[in-house]
Coordinates of C-alpha atoms in Angstrom, one line a residue:
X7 CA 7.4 22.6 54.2
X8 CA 5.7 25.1 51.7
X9 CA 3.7 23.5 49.0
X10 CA 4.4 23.8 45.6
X11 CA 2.3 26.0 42.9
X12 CA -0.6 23.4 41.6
X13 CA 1.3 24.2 38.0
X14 CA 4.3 22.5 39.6
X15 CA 2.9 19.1 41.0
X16 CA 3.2 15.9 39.5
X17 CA 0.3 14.0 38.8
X18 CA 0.1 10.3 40.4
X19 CA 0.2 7.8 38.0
X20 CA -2.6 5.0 37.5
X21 CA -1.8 1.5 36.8
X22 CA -2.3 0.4 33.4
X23 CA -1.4 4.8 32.8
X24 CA -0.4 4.5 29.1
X25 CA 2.1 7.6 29.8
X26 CA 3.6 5.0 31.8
X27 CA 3.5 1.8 30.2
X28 CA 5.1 4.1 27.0
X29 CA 7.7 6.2 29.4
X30 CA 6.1 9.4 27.7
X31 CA 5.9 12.4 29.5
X32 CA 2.3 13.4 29.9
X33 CA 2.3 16.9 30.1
X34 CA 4.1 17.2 26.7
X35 CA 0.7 16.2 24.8
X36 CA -1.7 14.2 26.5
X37 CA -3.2 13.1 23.2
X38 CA -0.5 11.6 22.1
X39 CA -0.2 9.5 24.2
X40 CA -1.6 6.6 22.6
X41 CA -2.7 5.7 18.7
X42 CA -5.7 4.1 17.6
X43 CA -5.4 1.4 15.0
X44 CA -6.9 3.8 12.4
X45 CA -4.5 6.5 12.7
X46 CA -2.6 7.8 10.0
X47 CA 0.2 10.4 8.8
X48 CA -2.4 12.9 7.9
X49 CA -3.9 13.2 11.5
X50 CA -3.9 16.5 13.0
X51 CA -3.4 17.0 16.6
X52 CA -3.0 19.3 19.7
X53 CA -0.6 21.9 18.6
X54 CA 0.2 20.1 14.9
X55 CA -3.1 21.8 14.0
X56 CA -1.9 25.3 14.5
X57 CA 1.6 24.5 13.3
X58 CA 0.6 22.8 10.0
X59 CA -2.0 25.0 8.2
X60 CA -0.7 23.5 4.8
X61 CA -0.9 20.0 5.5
X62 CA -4.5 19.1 5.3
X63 CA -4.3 16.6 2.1
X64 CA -6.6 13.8 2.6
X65 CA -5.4 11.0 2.5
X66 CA -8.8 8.5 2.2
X67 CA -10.0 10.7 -1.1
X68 CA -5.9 10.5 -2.2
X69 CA -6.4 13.9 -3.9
X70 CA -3.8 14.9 -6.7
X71 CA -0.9 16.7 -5.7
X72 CA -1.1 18.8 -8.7
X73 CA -4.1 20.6 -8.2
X74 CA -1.8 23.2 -6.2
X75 CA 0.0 24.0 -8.6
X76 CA -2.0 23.2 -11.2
X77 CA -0.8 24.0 -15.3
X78 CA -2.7 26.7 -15.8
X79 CA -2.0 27.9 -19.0
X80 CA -1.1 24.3 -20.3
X81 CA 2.1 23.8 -22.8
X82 CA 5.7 23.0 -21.5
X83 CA 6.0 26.9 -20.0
X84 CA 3.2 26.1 -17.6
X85 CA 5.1 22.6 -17.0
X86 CA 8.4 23.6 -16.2
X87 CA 6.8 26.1 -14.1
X88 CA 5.2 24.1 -12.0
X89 CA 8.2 21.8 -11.4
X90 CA 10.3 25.1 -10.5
X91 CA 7.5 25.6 -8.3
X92 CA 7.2 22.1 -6.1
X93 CA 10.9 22.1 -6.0
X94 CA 11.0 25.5 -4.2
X95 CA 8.7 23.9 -1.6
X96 CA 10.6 20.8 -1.5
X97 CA 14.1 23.1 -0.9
X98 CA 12.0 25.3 1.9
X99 CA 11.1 21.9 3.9
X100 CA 14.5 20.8 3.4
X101 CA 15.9 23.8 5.0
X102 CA 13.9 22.9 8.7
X103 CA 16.0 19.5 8.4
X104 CA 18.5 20.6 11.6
X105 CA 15.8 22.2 13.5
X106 CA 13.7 19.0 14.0
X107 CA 15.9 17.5 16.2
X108 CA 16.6 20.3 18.6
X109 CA 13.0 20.9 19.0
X110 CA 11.6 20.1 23.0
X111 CA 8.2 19.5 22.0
X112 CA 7.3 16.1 20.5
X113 CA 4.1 17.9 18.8
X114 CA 6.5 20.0 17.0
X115 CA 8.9 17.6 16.0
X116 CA 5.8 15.5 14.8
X117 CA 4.6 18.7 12.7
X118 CA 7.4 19.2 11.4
X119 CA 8.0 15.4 10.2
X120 CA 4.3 15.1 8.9
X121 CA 5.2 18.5 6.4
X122 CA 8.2 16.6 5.2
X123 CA 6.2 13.6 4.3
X124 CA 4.1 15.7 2.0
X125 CA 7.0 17.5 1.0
X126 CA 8.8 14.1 -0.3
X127 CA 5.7 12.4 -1.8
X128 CA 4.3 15.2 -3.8
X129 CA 7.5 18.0 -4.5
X130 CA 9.9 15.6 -4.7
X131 CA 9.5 15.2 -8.2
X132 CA 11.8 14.4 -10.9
X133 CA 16.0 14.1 -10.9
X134 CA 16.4 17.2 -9.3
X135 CA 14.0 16.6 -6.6
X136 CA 15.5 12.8 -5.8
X137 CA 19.2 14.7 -5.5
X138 CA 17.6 17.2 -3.3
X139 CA 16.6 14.7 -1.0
X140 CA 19.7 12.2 -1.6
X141 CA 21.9 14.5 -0.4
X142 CA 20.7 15.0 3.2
X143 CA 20.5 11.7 3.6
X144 CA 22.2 11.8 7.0
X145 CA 20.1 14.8 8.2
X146 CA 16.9 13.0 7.2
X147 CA 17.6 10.0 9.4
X148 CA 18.5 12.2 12.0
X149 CA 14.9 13.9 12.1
X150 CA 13.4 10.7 12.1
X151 CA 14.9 9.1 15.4
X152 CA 12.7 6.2 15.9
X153 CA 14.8 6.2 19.7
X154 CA 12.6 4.9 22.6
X155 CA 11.2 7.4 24.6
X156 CA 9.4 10.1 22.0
X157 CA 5.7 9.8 21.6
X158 CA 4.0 7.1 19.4
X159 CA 2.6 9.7 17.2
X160 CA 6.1 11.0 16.3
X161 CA 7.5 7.7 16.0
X162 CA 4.6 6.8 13.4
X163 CA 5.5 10.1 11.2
X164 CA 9.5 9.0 11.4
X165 CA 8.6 5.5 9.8
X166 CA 6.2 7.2 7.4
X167 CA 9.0 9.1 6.1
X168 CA 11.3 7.0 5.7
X169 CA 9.1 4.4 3.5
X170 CA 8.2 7.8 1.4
X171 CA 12.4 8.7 1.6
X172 CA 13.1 5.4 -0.3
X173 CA 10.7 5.8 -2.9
X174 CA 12.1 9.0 -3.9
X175 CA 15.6 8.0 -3.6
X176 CA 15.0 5.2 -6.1
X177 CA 16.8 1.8 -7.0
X178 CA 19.8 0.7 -5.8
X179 CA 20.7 2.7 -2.9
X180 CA 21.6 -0.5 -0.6
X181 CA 23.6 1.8 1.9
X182 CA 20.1 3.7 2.7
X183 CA 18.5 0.3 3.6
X184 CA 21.2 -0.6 5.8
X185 CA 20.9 2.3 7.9
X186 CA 17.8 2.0 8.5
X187 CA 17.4 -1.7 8.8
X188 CA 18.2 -2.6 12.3
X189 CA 16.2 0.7 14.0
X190 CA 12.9 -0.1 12.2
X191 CA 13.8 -3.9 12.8
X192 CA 13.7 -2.8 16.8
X193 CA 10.7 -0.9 16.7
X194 CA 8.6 -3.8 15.1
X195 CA 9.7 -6.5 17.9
X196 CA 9.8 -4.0 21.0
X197 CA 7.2 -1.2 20.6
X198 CA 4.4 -1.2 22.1
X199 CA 1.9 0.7 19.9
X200 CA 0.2 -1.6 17.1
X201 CA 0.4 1.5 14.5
X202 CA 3.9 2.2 15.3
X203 CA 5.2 -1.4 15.0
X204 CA 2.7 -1.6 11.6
X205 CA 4.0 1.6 9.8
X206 CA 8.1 0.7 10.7
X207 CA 6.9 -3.1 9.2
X208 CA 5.6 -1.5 5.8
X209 CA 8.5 1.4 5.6
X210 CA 11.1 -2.1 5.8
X211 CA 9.3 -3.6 2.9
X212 CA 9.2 -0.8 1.1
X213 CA 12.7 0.2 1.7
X214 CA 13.3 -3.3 0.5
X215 CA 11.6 -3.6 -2.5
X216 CA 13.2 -0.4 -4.4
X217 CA 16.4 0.1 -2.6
X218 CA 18.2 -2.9 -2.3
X219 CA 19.4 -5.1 -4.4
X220 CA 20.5 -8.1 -1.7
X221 CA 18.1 -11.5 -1.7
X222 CA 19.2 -12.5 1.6
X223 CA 17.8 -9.2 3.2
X224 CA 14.6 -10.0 1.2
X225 CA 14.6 -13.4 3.0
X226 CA 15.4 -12.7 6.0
X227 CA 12.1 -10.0 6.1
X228 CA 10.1 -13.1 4.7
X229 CA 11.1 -14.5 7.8
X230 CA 9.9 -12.2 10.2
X231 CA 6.6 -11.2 7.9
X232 CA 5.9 -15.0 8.4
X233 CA 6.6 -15.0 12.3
X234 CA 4.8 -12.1 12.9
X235 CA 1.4 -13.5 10.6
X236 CA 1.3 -16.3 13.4
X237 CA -1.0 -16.0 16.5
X238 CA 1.8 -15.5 18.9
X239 CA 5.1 -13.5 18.3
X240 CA 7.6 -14.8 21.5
X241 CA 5.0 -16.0 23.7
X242 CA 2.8 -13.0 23.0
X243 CA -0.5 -12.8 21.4
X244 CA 0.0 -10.6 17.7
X245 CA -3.0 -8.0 17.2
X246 CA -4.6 -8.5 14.1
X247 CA -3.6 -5.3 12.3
X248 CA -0.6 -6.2 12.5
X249 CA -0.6 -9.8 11.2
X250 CA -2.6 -8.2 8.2
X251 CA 0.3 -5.9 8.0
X252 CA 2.6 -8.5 8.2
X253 CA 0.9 -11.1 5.3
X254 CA 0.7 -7.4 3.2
X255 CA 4.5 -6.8 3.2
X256 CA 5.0 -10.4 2.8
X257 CA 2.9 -10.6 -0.2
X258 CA 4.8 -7.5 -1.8
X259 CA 8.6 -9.2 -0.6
X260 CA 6.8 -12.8 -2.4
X261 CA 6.6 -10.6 -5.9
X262 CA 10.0 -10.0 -6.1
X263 CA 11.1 -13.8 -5.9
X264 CA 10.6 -16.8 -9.0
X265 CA 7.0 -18.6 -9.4
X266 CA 9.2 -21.9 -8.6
X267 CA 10.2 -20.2 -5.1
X268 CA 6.6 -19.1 -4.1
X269 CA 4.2 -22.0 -5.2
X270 CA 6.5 -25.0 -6.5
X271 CA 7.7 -28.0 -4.6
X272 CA 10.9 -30.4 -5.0
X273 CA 12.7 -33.1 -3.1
X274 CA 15.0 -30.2 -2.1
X275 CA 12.8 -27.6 -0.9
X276 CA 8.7 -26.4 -1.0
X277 CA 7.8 -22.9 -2.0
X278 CA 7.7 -20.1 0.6
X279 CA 3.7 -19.9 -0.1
X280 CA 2.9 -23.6 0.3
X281 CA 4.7 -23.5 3.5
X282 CA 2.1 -20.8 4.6
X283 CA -0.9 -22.3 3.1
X284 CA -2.7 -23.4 6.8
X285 CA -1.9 -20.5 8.4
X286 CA -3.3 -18.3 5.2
X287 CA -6.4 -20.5 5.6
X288 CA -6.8 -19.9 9.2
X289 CA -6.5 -16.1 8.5
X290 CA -9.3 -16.6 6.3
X291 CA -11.5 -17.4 9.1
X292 CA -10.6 -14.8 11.7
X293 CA -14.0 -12.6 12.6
X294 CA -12.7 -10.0 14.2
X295 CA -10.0 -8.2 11.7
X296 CA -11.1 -8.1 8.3
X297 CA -7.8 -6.3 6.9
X298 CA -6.5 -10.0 7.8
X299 CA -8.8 -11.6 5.8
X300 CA -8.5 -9.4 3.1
X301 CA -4.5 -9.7 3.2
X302 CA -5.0 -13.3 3.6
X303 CA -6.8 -13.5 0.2
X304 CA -4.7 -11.6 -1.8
X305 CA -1.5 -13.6 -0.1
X306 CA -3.2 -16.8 -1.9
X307 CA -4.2 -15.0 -5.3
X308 CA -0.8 -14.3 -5.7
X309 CA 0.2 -18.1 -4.9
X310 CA -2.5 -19.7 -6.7
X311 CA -1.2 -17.2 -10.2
X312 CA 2.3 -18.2 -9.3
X313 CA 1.0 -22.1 -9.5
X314 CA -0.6 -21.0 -12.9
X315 CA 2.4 -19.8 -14.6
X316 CA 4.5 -22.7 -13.5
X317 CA 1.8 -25.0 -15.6
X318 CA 1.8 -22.7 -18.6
X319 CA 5.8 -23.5 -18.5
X320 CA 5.8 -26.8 -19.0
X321 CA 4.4 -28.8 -21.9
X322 CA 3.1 -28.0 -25.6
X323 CA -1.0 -28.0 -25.6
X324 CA -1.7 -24.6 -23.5
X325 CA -4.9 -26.2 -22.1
X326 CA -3.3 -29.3 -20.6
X327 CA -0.4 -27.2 -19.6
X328 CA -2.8 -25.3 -17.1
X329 CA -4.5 -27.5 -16.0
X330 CA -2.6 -30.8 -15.6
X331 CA 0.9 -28.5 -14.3
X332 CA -0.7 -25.2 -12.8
X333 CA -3.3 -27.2 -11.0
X334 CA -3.4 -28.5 -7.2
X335 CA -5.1 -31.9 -8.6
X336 CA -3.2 -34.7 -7.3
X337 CA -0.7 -32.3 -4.6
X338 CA -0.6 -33.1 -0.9
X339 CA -2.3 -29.3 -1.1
X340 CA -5.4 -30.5 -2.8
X341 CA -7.6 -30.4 0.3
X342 CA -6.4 -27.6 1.8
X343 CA -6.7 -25.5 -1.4
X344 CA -10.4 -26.5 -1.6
X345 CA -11.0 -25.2 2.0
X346 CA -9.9 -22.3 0.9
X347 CA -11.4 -21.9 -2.3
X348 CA -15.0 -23.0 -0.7
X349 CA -14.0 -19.9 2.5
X350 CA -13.5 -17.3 -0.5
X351 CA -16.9 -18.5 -2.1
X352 CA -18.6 -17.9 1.4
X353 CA -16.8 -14.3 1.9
X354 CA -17.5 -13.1 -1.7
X355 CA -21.4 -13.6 -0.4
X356 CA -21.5 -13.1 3.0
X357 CA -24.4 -11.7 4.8
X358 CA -25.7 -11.2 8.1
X359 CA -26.3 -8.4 10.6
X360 CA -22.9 -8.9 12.0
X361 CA -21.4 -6.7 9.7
X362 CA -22.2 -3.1 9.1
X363 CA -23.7 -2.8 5.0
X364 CA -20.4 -1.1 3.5
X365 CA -18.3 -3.2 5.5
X366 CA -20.3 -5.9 3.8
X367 CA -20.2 -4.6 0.6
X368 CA -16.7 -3.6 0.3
X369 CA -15.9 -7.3 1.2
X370 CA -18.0 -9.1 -1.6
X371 CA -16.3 -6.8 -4.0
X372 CA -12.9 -7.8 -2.6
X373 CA -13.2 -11.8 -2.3
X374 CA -15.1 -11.7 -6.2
X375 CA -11.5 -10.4 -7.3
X376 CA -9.8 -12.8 -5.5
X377 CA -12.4 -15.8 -6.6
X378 CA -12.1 -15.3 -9.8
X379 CA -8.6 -15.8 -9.6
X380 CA -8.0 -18.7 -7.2
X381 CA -11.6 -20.1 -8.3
X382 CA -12.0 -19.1 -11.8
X383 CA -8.5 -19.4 -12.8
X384 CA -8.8 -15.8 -14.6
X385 CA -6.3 -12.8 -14.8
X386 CA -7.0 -10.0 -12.6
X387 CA -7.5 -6.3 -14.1
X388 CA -6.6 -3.2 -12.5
X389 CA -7.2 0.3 -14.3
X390 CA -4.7 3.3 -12.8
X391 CA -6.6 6.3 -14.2
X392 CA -4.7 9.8 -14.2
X393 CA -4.4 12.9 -15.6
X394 CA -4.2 12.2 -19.5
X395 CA -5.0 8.4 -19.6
X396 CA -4.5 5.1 -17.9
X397 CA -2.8 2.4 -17.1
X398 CA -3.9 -1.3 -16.9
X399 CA -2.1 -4.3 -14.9
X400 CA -3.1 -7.6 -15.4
X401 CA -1.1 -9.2 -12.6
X402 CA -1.3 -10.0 -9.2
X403 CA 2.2 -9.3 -8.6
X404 CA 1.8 -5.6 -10.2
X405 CA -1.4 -5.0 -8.9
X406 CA 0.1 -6.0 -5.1
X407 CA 3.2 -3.5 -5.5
X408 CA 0.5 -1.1 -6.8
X409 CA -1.6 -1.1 -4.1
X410 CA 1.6 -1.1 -1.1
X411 CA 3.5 2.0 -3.1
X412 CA -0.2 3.7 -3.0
X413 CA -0.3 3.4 0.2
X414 CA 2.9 4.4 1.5
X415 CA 2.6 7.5 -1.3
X416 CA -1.2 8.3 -0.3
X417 CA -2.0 11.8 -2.1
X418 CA 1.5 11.7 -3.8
X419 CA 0.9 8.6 -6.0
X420 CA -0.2 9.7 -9.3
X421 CA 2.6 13.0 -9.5
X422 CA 5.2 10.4 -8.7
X423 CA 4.5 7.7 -11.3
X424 CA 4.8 10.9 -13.8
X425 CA 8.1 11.7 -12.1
X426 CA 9.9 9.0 -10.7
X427 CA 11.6 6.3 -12.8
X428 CA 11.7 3.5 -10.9
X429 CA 8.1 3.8 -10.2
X430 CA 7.4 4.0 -14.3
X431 CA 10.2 0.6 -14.7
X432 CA 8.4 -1.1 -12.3
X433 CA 4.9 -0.8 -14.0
X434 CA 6.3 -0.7 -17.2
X435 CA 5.2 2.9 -18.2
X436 CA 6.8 5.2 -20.8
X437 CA 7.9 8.2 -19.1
X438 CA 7.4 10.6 -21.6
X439 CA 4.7 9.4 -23.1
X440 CA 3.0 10.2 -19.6
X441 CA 4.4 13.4 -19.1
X442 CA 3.5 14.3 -22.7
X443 CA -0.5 13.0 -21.8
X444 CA -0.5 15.9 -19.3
X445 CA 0.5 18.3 -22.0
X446 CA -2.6 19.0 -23.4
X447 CA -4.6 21.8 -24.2
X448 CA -8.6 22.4 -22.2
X449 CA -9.8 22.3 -25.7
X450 CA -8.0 19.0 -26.4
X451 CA -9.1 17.7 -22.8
X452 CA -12.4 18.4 -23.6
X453 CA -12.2 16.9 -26.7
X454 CA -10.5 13.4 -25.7
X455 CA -11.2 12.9 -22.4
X456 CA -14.6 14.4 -21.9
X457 CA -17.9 12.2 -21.8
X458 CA -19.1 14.0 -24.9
X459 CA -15.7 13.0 -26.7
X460 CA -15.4 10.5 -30.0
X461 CA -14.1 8.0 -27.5
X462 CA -16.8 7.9 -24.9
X463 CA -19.3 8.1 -27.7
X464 CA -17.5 4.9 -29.1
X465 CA -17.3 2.9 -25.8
X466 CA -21.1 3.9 -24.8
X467 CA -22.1 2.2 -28.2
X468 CA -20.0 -0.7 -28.1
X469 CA -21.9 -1.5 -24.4
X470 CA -25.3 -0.9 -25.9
X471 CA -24.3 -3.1 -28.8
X472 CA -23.2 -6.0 -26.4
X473 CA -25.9 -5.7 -24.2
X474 CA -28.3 -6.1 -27.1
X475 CA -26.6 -9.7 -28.0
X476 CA -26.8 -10.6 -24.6
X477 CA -30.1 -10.1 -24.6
X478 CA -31.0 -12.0 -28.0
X479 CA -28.8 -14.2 -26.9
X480 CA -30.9 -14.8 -23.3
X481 CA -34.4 -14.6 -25.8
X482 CA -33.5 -16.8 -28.6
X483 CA -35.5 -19.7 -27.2
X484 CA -38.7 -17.2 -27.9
X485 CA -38.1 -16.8 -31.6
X486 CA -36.4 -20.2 -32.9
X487 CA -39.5 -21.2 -34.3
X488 CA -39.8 -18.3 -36.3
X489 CA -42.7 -17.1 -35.0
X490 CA -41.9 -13.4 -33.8
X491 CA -43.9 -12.2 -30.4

């Protein structure tokens, strides 16, 4: 028998072959293969690179997705301009919907689902951008077929899409969540690739949180959040990503429920956190995966403010009312809340040459927010700065969703909360007062915004005048007899 042309024979495969253990045809892209645990939407890849020349928005800087089409001229021409503008884009992307599907490559279809993630997040703007996109619903779950089979990559881009899909569509679109429910549900418990099985986790949560409106779903991903934060998930060791994944989208599911159901305790029933509190503590301790630690932390932050709030309900004197009600004095969770508090100390100070020195840094910065919460008993404060002012949340429950909808929104973020309603009811922001920020002239800018401006001038003297009390305040022991050095 002849033998075949060397471009015609099949290559033996290894044992431990990841082509294999994924039942992925090799030859279609070697590289993808397999994902790291750093991988995101925004990689580019074997043939993605030459199909995708527009997609190159970093996602670790989270640039603006307005400086494309950018108001030049400023004034509500330039505005709706630019809004005619991302729509076009948005309606161009929309029109490759069918195509995906029939395409034999998986590096196209990956492309192709990686340009409609940046079309969602940053042209999908406004009510005329979320109809766009609610009316190809069907064709949009099509494309992102998370079916066993297609390459890890492209099953990473599907899930990305459709946690960006549900932001854009908005509240109350229950039918959405369904649908996508029980293939996301399979892909966390059965897929073998960590990043896969993390992003199809976060895109449920998010789903969740904006589009439906059902409790029993919300506890029922609790559930699995919780199951999947343990060491072992049906007999099998968890990764660590993925358990900080997990304690992440159960911290954002734990916002939407009462202070009483996440940090109070009855004869009837015990709070959803203070049934977690070991295992949180034992997260806290993990060396190898600090995004566990991290998720750990803010996990108990949000516990420890929902044990606040239930002391500042009950009583008269506001002191006593925290302290005596909000406290853990006197719970069965006494000890194990001053484990943790004493662990938080440690991290917000670590040091050593086990770590690299931003690793290190980045993590005292971290476990000082969460101290002075859980320690300190004091409010957390997050500034969201954007083009024409800011936003400040002063709530672990805000600042959580905050940080999850970022995420899953990456370079998208800050044209969406000027466009999408939800996101502005959720924070509490005034739509048109944020739109109407963005309005401005360059001379106005300059004027307002600009370090030279009234209001910098103002802030920069207010710091030098409080840094001059602190300082008589430190060297009053010097001149309190009068006599001046």
């Amino acid at each position: 028998m002849a033998k075949k042309p060397r471009s015609q024979r099949r290559k033996k495969q290894k044992d431990g072959d990841p082509a294999a253990d994924n039942n992925i045809n090799a030859s279609d892209n070697p590289r993808l293969e397999t994902l790291s645990d750093s991988h995101t939407v925004d990689d580019s890849v074997g043939m993605s690179v030459m199909l995708l020349d527009d997609f190159d928005f970093d996602a670790e800087n989270n640039n603006d997705a307005m400086t494309d089409i950018d108001f030049k001229d400023t004034g509500n021409h330039a505005a709706e301009e630019a809004m005619a503008a991302r729509y076009q884009r948005l309606q161009d992307t929309l029109s490759t919907l069918e195509e995906i599907p029939t395409m034999k490559q998986s590096a196209r279809r990956e492309a192709s689902l990686r340009k409609l993630f940046r079309a969602f997040s940053q042209y999908a703007t406004g009510p005329a951008g979320q109809m766009a996109v609610a009316s190809r619903q069907d064709e949009i779950r099509t494309a992102c077929n998370v079916r066993s089979g297609t390459t890890p990559a492209e099953q990473y881009a599907a899930c990305r899409v459709l946690a960006v899909t549900s932001v854009v569509l908005g509240a109350d679109q229950d039918e959405y969540y369904e649908a996508i429910e029980r293939p996301l549900r399979r892909v966390v418990m059965a897929n073998r690739a960590t990043p896969v099985r993390v992003a199809a986790l976060r895109a449920l949560a998010m789903a969740n949180l904006i589009c439906s409106s059902d409790t029993e779903t919300a506890e029922s991903l609790l559930d699995l959040c919780e199951a999947l934060a343990a060491t072992e998930y049906r007999g099998l060791t968890v990764p660590g990503t993925l358990r900080a994944a997990a304690l992440d989208c159960w911290s954002l599911l734990g916002t939407t429920i009462s202070d009483y159901h996440l940090s109070g305790k009855d004869d009837v029933m015990i709070g959803r956190g203070l049934a977690i509190l070991d295992l949180l503590k034992d997260s806290l301790e993990d060396q190898a995966c600090p995004e566990l630690r991290s998720a750990a932390g803010e996990c108990l932050s949000l516990i420890h403010e929902a044990r606040l709030n239930l002391g500042t309900d009950i009583g008269e004197n506001t002191t006593e009312r925290r302290y005596r009600q909000g406290s853990w004095e006197g719970s069965e969770f006494e000890v194990t809340m001053d484990e943790v508090k004493q662990r938080i100390a440690e991290l917000s100070t670590e040091s050593g040459y086990h770590m690299s020195k931003k690793a290190k840094k980045e993590q005292r910065a971290t476990f000082r927010e969460f101290m002075s919460t859980i320690v300190d008993d004091d409010a957390p404060e997050e500034i969201v700065s954007f083009r024409g002012g800011t936003i400040t949340l002063h709530t672990w429950r805000e600042i959580i969703q905050l940080n999850f909808i970022r995420h899953c929104l990456q370079g998208g973020f800050q044209i969406q909360l000027l466009t999408n309603e939800t996101l502005q009811e959720i924070f509490g922001a005034d739509g048109q007062l944020l739109n109407a920020m963005t309005n401005l002239t360059t001379l106005e800018k300059r004027l307002v915004m600009s370090k030279t401006s009234e209001a910098s001038k103002a802030a920069d003297q207010e710091l030098t005048r409080q840094r001059k009390v602190r300082n008589n305040v430190k060297n009053y022991f010097l001149t309190a007899d009068g006599d001046d050095l």
